[in-house]
Structures are given as C-alpha cells and as structure tokens.
mmCIF file with all atom_site columns, C-alpha atoms in Angstrom:
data_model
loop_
_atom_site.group_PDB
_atom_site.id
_atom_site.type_symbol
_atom_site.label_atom_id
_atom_site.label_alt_id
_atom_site.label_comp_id
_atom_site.label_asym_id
_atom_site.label_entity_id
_atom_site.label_seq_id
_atom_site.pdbx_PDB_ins_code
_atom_site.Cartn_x
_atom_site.Cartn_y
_atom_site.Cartn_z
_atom_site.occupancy
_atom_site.B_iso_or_equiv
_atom_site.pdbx_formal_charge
_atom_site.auth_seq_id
_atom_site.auth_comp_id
_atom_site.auth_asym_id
_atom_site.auth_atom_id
_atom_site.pdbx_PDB_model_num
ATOM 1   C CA . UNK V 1 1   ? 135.019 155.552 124.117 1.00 65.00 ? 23  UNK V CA 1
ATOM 2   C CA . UNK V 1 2   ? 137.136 157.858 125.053 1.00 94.00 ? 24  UNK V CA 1
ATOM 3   C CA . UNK V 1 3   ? 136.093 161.344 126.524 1.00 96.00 ? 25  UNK V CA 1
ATOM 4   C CA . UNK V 1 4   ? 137.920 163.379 123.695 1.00 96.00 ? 26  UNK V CA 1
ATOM 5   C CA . UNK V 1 5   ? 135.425 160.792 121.488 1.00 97.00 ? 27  UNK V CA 1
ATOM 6   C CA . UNK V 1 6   ? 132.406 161.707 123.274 1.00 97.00 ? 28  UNK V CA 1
ATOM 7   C CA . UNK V 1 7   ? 132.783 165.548 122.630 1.00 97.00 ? 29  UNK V CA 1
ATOM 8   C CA . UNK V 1 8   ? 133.759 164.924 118.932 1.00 97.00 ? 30  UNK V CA 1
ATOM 9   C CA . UNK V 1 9   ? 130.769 163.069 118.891 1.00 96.00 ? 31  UNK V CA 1
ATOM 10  C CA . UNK V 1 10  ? 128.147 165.703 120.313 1.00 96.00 ? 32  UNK V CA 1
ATOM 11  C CA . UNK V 1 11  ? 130.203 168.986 119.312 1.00 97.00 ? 33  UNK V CA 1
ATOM 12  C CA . UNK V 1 12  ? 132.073 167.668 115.867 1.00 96.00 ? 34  UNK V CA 1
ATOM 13  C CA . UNK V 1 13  ? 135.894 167.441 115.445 1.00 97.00 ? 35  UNK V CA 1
ATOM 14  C CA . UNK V 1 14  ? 138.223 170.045 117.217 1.00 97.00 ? 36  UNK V CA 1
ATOM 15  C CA . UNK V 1 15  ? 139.193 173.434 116.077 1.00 96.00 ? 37  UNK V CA 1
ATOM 16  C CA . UNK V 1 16  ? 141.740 173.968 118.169 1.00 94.00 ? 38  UNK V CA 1
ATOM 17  C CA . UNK V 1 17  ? 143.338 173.495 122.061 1.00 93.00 ? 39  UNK V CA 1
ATOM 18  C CA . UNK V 1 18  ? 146.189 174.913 123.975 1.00 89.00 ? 40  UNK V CA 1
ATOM 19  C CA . UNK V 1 19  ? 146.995 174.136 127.602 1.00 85.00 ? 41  UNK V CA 1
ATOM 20  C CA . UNK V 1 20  ? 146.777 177.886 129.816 1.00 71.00 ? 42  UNK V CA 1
ATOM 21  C CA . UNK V 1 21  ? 150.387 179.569 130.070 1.00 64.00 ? 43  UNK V CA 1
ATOM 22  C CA . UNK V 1 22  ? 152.041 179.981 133.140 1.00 60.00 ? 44  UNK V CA 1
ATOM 23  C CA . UNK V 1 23  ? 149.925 178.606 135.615 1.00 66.00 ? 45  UNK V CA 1
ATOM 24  C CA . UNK V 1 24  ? 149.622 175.217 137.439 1.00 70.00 ? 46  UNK V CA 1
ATOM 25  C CA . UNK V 1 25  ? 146.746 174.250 134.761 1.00 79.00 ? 47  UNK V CA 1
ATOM 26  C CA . UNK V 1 26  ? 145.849 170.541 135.129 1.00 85.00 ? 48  UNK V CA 1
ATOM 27  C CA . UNK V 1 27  ? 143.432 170.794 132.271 1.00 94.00 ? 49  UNK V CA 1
ATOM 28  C CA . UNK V 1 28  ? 143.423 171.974 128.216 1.00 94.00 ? 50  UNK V CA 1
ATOM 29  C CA . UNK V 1 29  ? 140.559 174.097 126.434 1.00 96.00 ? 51  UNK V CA 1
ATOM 30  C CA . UNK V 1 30  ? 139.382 173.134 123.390 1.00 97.00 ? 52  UNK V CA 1
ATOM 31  C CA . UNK V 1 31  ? 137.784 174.576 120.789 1.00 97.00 ? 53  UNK V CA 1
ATOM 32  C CA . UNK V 1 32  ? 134.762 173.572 118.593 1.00 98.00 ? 54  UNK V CA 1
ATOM 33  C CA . UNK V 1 33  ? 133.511 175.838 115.519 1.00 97.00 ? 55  UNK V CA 1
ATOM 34  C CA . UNK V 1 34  ? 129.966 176.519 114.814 1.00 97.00 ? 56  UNK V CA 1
ATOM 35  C CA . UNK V 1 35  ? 128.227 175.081 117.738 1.00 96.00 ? 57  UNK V CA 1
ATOM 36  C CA . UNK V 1 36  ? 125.996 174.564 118.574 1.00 96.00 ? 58  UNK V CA 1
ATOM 37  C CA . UNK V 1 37  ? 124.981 177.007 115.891 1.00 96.00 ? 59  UNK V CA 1
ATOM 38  C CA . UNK V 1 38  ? 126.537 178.531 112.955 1.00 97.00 ? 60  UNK V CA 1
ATOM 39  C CA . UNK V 1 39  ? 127.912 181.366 114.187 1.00 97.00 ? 61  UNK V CA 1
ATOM 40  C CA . UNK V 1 40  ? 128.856 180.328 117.613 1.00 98.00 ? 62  UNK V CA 1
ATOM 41  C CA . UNK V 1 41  ? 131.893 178.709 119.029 1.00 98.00 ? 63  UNK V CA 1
ATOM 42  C CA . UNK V 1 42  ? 132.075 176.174 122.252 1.00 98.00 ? 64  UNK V CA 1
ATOM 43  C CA . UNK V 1 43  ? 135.095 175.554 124.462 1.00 98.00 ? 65  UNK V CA 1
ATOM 44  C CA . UNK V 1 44  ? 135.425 172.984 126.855 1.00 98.00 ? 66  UNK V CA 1
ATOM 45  C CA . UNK V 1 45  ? 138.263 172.132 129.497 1.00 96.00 ? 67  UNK V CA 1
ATOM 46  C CA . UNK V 1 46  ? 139.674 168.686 128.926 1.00 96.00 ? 68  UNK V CA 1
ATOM 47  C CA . UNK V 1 47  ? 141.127 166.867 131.993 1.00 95.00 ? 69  UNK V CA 1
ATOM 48  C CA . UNK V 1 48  ? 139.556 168.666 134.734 1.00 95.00 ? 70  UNK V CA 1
ATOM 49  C CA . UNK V 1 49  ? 137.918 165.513 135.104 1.00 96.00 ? 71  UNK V CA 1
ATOM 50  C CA . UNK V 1 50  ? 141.315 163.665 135.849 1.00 95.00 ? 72  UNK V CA 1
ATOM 51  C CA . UNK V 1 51  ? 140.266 164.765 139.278 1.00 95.00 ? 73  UNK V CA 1
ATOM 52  C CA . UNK V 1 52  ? 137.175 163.067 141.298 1.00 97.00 ? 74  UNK V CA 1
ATOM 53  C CA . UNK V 1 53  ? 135.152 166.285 143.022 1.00 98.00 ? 75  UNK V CA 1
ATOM 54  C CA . UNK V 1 54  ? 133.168 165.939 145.861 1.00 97.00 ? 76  UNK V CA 1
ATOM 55  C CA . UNK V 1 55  ? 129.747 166.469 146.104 1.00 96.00 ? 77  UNK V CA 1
ATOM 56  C CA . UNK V 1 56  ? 126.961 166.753 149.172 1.00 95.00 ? 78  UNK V CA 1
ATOM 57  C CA . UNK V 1 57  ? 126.790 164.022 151.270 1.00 94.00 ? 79  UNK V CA 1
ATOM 58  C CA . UNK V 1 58  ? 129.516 161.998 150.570 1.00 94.00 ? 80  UNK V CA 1
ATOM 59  C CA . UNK V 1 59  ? 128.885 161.516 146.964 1.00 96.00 ? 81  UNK V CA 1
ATOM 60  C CA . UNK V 1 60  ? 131.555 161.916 143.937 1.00 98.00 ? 82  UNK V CA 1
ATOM 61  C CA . UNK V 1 61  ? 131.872 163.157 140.504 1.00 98.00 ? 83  UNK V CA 1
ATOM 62  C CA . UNK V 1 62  ? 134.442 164.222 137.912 1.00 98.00 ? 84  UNK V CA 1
ATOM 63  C CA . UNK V 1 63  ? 133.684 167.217 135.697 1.00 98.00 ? 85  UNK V CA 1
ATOM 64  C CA . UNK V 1 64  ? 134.712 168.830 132.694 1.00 98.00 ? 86  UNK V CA 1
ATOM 65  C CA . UNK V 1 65  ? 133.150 173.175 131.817 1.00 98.00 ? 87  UNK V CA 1
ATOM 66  C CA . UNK V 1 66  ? 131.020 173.918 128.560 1.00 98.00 ? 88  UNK V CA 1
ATOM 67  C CA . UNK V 1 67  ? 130.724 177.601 127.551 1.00 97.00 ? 89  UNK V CA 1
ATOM 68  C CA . UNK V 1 68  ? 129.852 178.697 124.759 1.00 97.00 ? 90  UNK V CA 1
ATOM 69  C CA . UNK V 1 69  ? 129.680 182.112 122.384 1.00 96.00 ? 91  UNK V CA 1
ATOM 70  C CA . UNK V 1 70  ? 129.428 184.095 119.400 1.00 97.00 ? 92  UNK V CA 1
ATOM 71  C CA . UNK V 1 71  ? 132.590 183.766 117.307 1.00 96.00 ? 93  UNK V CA 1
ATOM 72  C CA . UNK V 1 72  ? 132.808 187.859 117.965 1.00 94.00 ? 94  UNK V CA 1
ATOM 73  C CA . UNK V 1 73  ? 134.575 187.415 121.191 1.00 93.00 ? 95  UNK V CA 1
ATOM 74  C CA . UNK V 1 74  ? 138.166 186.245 121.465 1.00 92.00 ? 96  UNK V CA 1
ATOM 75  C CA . UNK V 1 75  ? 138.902 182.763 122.055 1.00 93.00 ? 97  UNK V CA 1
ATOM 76  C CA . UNK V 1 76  ? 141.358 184.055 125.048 1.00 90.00 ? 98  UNK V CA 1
ATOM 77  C CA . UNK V 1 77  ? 138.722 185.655 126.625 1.00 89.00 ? 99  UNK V CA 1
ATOM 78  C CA . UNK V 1 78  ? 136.190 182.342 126.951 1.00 92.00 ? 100 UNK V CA 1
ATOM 79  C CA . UNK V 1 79  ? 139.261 180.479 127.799 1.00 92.00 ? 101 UNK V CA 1
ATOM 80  C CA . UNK V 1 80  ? 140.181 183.015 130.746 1.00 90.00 ? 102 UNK V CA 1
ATOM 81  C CA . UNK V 1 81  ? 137.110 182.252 132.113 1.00 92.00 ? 103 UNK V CA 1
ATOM 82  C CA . UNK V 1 82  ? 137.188 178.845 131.652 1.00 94.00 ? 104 UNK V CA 1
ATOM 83  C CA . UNK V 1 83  ? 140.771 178.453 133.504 1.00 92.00 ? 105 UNK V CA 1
ATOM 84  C CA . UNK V 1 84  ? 139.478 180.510 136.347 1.00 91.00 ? 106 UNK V CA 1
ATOM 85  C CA . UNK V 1 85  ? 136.812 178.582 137.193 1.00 94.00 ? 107 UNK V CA 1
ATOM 86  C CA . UNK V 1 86  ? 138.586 175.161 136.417 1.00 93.00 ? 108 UNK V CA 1
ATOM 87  C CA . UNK V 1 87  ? 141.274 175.994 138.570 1.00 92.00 ? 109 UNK V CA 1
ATOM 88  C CA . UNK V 1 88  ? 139.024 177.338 141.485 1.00 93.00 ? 110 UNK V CA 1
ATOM 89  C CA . UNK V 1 89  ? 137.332 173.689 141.362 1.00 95.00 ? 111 UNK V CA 1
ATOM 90  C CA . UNK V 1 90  ? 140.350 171.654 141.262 1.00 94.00 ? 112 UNK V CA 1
ATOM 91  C CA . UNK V 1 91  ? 142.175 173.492 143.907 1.00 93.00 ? 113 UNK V CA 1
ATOM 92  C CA . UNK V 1 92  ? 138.524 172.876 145.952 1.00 95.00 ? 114 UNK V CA 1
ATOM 93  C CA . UNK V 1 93  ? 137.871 169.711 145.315 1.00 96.00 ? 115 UNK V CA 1
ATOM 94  C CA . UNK V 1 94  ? 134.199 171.076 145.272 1.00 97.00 ? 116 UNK V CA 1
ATOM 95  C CA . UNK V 1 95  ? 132.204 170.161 142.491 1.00 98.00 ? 117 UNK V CA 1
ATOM 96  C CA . UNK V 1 96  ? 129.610 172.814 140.597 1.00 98.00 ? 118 UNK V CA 1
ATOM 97  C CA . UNK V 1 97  ? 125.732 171.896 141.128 1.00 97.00 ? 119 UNK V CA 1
ATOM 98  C CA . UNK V 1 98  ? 123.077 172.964 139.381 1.00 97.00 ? 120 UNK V CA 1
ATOM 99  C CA . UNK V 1 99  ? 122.119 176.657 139.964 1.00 97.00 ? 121 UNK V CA 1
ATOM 100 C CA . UNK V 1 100 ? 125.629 177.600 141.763 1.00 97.00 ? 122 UNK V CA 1
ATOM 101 C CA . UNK V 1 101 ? 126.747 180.822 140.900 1.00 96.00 ? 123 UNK V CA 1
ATOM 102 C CA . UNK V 1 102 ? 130.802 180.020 139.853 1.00 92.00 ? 124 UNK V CA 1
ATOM 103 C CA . UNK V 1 103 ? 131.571 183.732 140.111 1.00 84.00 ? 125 UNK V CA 1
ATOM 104 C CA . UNK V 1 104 ? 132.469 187.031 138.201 1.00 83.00 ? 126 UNK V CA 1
ATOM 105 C CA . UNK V 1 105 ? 134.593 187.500 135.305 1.00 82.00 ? 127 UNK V CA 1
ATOM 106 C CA . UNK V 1 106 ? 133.674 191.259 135.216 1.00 76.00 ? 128 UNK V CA 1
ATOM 107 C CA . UNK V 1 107 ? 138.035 192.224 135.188 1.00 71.00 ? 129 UNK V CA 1
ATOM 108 C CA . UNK V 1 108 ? 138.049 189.713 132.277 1.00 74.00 ? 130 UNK V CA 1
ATOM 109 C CA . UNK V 1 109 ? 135.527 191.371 130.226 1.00 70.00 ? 131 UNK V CA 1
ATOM 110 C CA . UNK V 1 110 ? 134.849 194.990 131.948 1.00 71.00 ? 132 UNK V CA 1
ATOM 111 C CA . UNK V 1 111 ? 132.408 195.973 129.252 1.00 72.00 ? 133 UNK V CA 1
ATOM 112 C CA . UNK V 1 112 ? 130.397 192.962 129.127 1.00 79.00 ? 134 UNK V CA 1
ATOM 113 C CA . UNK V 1 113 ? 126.725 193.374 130.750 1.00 85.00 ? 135 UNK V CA 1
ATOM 114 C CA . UNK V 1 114 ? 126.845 189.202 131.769 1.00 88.00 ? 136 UNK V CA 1
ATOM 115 C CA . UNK V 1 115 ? 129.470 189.313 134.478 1.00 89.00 ? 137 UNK V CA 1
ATOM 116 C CA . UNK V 1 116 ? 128.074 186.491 136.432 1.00 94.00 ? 138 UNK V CA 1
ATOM 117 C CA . UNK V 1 117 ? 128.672 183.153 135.472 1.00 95.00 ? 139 UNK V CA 1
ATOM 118 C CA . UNK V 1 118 ? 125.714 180.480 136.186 1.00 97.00 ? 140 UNK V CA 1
ATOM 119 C CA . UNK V 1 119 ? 126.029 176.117 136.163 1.00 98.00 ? 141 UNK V CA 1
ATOM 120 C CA . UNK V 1 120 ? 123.024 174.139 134.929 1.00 97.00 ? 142 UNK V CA 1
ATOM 121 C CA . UNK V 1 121 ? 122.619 171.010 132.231 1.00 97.00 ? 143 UNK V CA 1
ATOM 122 C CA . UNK V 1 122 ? 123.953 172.024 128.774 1.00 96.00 ? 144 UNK V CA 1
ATOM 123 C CA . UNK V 1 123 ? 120.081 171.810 127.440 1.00 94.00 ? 145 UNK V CA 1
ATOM 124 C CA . UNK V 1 124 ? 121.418 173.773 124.003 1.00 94.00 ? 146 UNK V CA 1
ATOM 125 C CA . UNK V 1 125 ? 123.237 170.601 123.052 1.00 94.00 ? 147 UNK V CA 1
ATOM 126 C CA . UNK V 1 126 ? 122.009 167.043 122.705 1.00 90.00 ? 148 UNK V CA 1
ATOM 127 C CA . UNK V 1 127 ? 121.380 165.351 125.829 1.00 88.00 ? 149 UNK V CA 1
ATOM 128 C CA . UNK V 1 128 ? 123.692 162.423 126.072 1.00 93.00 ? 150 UNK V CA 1
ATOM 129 C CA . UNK V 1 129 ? 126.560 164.965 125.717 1.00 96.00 ? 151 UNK V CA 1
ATOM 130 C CA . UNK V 1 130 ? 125.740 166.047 129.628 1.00 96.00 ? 152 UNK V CA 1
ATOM 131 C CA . UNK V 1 131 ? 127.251 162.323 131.189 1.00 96.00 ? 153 UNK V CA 1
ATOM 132 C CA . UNK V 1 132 ? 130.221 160.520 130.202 1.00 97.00 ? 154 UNK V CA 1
ATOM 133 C CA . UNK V 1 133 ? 129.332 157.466 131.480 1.00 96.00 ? 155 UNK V CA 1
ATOM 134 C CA . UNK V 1 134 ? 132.734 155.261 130.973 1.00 96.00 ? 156 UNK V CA 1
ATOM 135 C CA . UNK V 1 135 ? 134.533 157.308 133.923 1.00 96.00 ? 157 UNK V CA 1
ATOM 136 C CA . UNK V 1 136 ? 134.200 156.113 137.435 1.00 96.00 ? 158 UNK V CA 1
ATOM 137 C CA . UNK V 1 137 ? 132.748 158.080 138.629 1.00 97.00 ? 159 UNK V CA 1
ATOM 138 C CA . UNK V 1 138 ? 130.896 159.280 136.025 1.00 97.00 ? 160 UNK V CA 1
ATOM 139 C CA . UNK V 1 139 ? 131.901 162.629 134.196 1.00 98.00 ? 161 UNK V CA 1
ATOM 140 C CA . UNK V 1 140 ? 129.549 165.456 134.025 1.00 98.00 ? 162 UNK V CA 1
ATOM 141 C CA . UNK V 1 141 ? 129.532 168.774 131.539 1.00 98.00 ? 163 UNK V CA 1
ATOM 142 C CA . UNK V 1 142 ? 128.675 171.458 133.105 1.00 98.00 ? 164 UNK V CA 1
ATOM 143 C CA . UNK V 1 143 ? 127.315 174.338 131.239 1.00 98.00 ? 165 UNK V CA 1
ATOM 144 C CA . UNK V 1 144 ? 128.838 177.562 132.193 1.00 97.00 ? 166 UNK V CA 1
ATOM 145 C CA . UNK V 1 145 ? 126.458 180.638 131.150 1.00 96.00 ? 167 UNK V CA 1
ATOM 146 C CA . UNK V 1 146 ? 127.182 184.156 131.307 1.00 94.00 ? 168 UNK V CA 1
ATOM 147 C CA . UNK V 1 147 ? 124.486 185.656 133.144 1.00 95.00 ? 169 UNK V CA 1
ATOM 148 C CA . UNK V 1 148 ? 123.587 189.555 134.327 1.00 93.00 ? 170 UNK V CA 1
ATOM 149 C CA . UNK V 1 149 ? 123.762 190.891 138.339 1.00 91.00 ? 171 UNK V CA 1
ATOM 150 C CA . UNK V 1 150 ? 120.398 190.984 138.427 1.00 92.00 ? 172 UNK V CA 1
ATOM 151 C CA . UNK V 1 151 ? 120.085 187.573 137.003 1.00 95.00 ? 173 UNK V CA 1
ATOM 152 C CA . UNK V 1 152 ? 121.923 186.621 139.388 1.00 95.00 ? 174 UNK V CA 1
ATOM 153 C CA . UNK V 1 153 ? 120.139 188.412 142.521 1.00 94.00 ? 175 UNK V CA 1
ATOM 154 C CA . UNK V 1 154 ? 117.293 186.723 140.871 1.00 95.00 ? 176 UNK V CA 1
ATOM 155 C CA . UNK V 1 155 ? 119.204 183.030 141.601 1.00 96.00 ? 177 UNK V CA 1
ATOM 156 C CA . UNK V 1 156 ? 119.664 183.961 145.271 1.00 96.00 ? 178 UNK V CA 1
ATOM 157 C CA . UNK V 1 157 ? 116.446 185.536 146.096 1.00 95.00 ? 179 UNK V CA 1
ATOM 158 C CA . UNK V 1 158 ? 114.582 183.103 144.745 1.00 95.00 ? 180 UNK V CA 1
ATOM 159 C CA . UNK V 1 159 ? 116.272 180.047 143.392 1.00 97.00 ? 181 UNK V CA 1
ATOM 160 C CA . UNK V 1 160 ? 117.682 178.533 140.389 1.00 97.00 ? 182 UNK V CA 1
ATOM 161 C CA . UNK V 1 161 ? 114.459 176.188 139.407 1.00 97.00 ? 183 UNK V CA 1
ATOM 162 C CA . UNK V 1 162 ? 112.376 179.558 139.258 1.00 96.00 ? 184 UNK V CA 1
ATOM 163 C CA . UNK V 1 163 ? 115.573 181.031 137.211 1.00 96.00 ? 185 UNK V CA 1
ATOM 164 C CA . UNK V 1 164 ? 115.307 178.608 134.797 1.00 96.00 ? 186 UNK V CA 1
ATOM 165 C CA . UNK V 1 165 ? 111.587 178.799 134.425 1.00 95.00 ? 187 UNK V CA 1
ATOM 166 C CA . UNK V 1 166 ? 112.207 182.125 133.295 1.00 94.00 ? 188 UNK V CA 1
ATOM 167 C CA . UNK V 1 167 ? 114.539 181.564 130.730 1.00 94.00 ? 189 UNK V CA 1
ATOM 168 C CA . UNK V 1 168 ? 112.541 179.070 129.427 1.00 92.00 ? 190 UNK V CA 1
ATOM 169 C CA . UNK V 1 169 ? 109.621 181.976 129.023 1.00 92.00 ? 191 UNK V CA 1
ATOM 170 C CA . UNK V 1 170 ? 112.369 184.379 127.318 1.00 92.00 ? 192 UNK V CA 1
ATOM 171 C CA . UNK V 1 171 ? 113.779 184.166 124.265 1.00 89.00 ? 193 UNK V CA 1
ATOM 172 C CA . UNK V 1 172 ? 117.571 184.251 125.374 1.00 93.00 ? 194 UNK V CA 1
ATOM 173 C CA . UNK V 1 173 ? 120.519 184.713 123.369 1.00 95.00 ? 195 UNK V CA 1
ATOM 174 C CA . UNK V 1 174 ? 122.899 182.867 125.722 1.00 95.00 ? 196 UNK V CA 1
ATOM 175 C CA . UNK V 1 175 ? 125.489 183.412 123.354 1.00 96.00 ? 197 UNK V CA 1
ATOM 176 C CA . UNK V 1 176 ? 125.771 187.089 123.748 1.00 94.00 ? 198 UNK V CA 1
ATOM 177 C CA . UNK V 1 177 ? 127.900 188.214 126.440 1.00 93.00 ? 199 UNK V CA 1
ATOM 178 C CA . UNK V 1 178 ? 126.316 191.848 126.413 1.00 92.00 ? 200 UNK V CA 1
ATOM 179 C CA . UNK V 1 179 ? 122.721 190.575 126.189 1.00 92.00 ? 201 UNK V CA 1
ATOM 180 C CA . UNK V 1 180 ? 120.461 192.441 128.547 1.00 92.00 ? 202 UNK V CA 1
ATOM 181 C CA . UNK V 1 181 ? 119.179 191.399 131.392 1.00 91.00 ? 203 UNK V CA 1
ATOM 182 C CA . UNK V 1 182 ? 115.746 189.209 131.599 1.00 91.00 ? 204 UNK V CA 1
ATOM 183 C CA . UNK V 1 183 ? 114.870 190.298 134.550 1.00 80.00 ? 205 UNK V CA 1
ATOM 184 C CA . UNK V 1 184 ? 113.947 193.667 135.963 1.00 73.00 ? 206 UNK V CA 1
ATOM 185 C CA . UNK V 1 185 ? 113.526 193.691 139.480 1.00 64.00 ? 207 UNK V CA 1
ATOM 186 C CA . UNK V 1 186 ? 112.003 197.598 139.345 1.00 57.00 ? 208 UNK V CA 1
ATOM 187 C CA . UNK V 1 187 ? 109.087 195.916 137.179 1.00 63.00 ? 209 UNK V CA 1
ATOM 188 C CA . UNK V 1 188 ? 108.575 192.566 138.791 1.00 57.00 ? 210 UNK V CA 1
ATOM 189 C CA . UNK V 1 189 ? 105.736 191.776 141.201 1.00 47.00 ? 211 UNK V CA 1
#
C-alpha cells in the first residue's frame, strides 16, 4: 500500500492538491472534504516523508503534517501553515515529538485567537491512520493543532501530558481557529 492509499483509506478520496509556488517545496498538500466531520476539511503534506528525520538518541523517522479545519477558512491559509512548518522540518532534519510547540502562524492569520501551533497523535481520526508502517522507517502523521498563547504557556510551564489531560476535560472545538482559550491562568490554582 501505498502512502497516498493509506490516507484515502482513513480520510476518503482527495479533494484537491497543489505543490506550494515559488519556494524550494519538497512536499504537496492535499486536500480531503468533510473530515473528519461534515463541515470540516483536512490537509496533509505528501512527501515530506521522502526525507528520514532524526529523532533523540539516534533514532529515525519519516513524517508527513495533519491539520485540520472548518471549511470557513481558506484552503491557502491551512496550507501556509502547513508549508511553513514542513519546510522548517526538512531543512532541520529534526523531527516533531509529541507536545513540541512547531511555532506561530500569527502573520498568517493576524486575527485568529490560536496562533500557536501544537504536535500530538491525530486522536480525532482512526488510529491506524497515525503509522504508515510500509516505509522504512516507518512514517508518522503528525497532528498539527492550532492552539492559544496561553495554551501554550500552559505546555511549557507544565508539560504537554498535563495539556492534554485538559483537553480531554474540555469540550474543544479544535477546528476553530478563533476558539478561546481553555485555559485561564488568572483563574487557575
């Protein structure tokens, strides 16, 4: 199976895909409709994982980027994102773990109240759609989530494990790019 296959297969045939204008791009973003809701569209970067990242102590991965949104926002403006951060990683040669913090997209989207954007486990979609496994080494999707400053103070103060404990107790629309925040850190304890 091929990886184009495996993302049909978890996120239903492609919309659309362009390759980023202009730049060095080594990767495409596609497009899927209505997932994983109605209502909401996902993009991915394709070929990204052409590239094996390192991880921490000497271990390697390749990855592809998952982010997803209601259909109200432009597909340019998801894919901006998605080309910054691809092209960060490949020109690093750093893969994205769990709880890392990819950066701001705030000149992107200036009126957006997520500006931050956060890597976990895309636990939205099924779970076999997180590892392609025929790759060598294997090929991960990494979900990309928009995510508020103090969200994200919340991350570095006190980890991403306790970050996604809360969202777990919160009913989060991680679709909505000007969601408010979760956390309050004028009422916390």
């Amino acid at each position: 199976m091929k990886l184009v296959e495996h993302l049909e297969s978890h996120l239903g045939p492609i919309a659309s895909g362009w390759k980023a204008a202009g730049g060095p791009t080594p990767f495409h973003i596609l497009r899927f409709a209505d997932q994983p809701q109605r209502g909401v569209t996902t993009f991915t970067t394709l070929g990204l994982s052409n590239s094996i990242l390192e991880l921490p102590k000497n271990r390697f991965v390749r990855q592809e980027f998952i982010f997803s949104a209601h259909d109200r926002y432009k597909p340019r403006i998801i894919s901006s994102i998605l080309v910054e951060i691809g092209e960060f990683v490949h020109k690093s040669g750093k893969a994205l773990l769990r709880g890392d913090l990819a950066g701001t997209f705030e000149a992107i989207l200036p009126s957006a109240s997520t500006r931050v954007i956060y890597c976990t486990v895309p636990v939205m979609f099924r779970s076999d759609l997180s590892t392609f496994s025929e790759s060598v080494p294997p090929t991960v999707l990494v979900w990309l989530i928009p995510i508020t400053i103090e969200e994200a103070d919340f991350v570095k103060e006190k980890g991403w494990s306790k970050f996604e404990d809360l969202l777990e107790r919160h009913d989060v629309d991680f679709w909505d790019l000007d969601r408010k925040s979760i956390w309050d850190p004028l009422k916390s304890n």
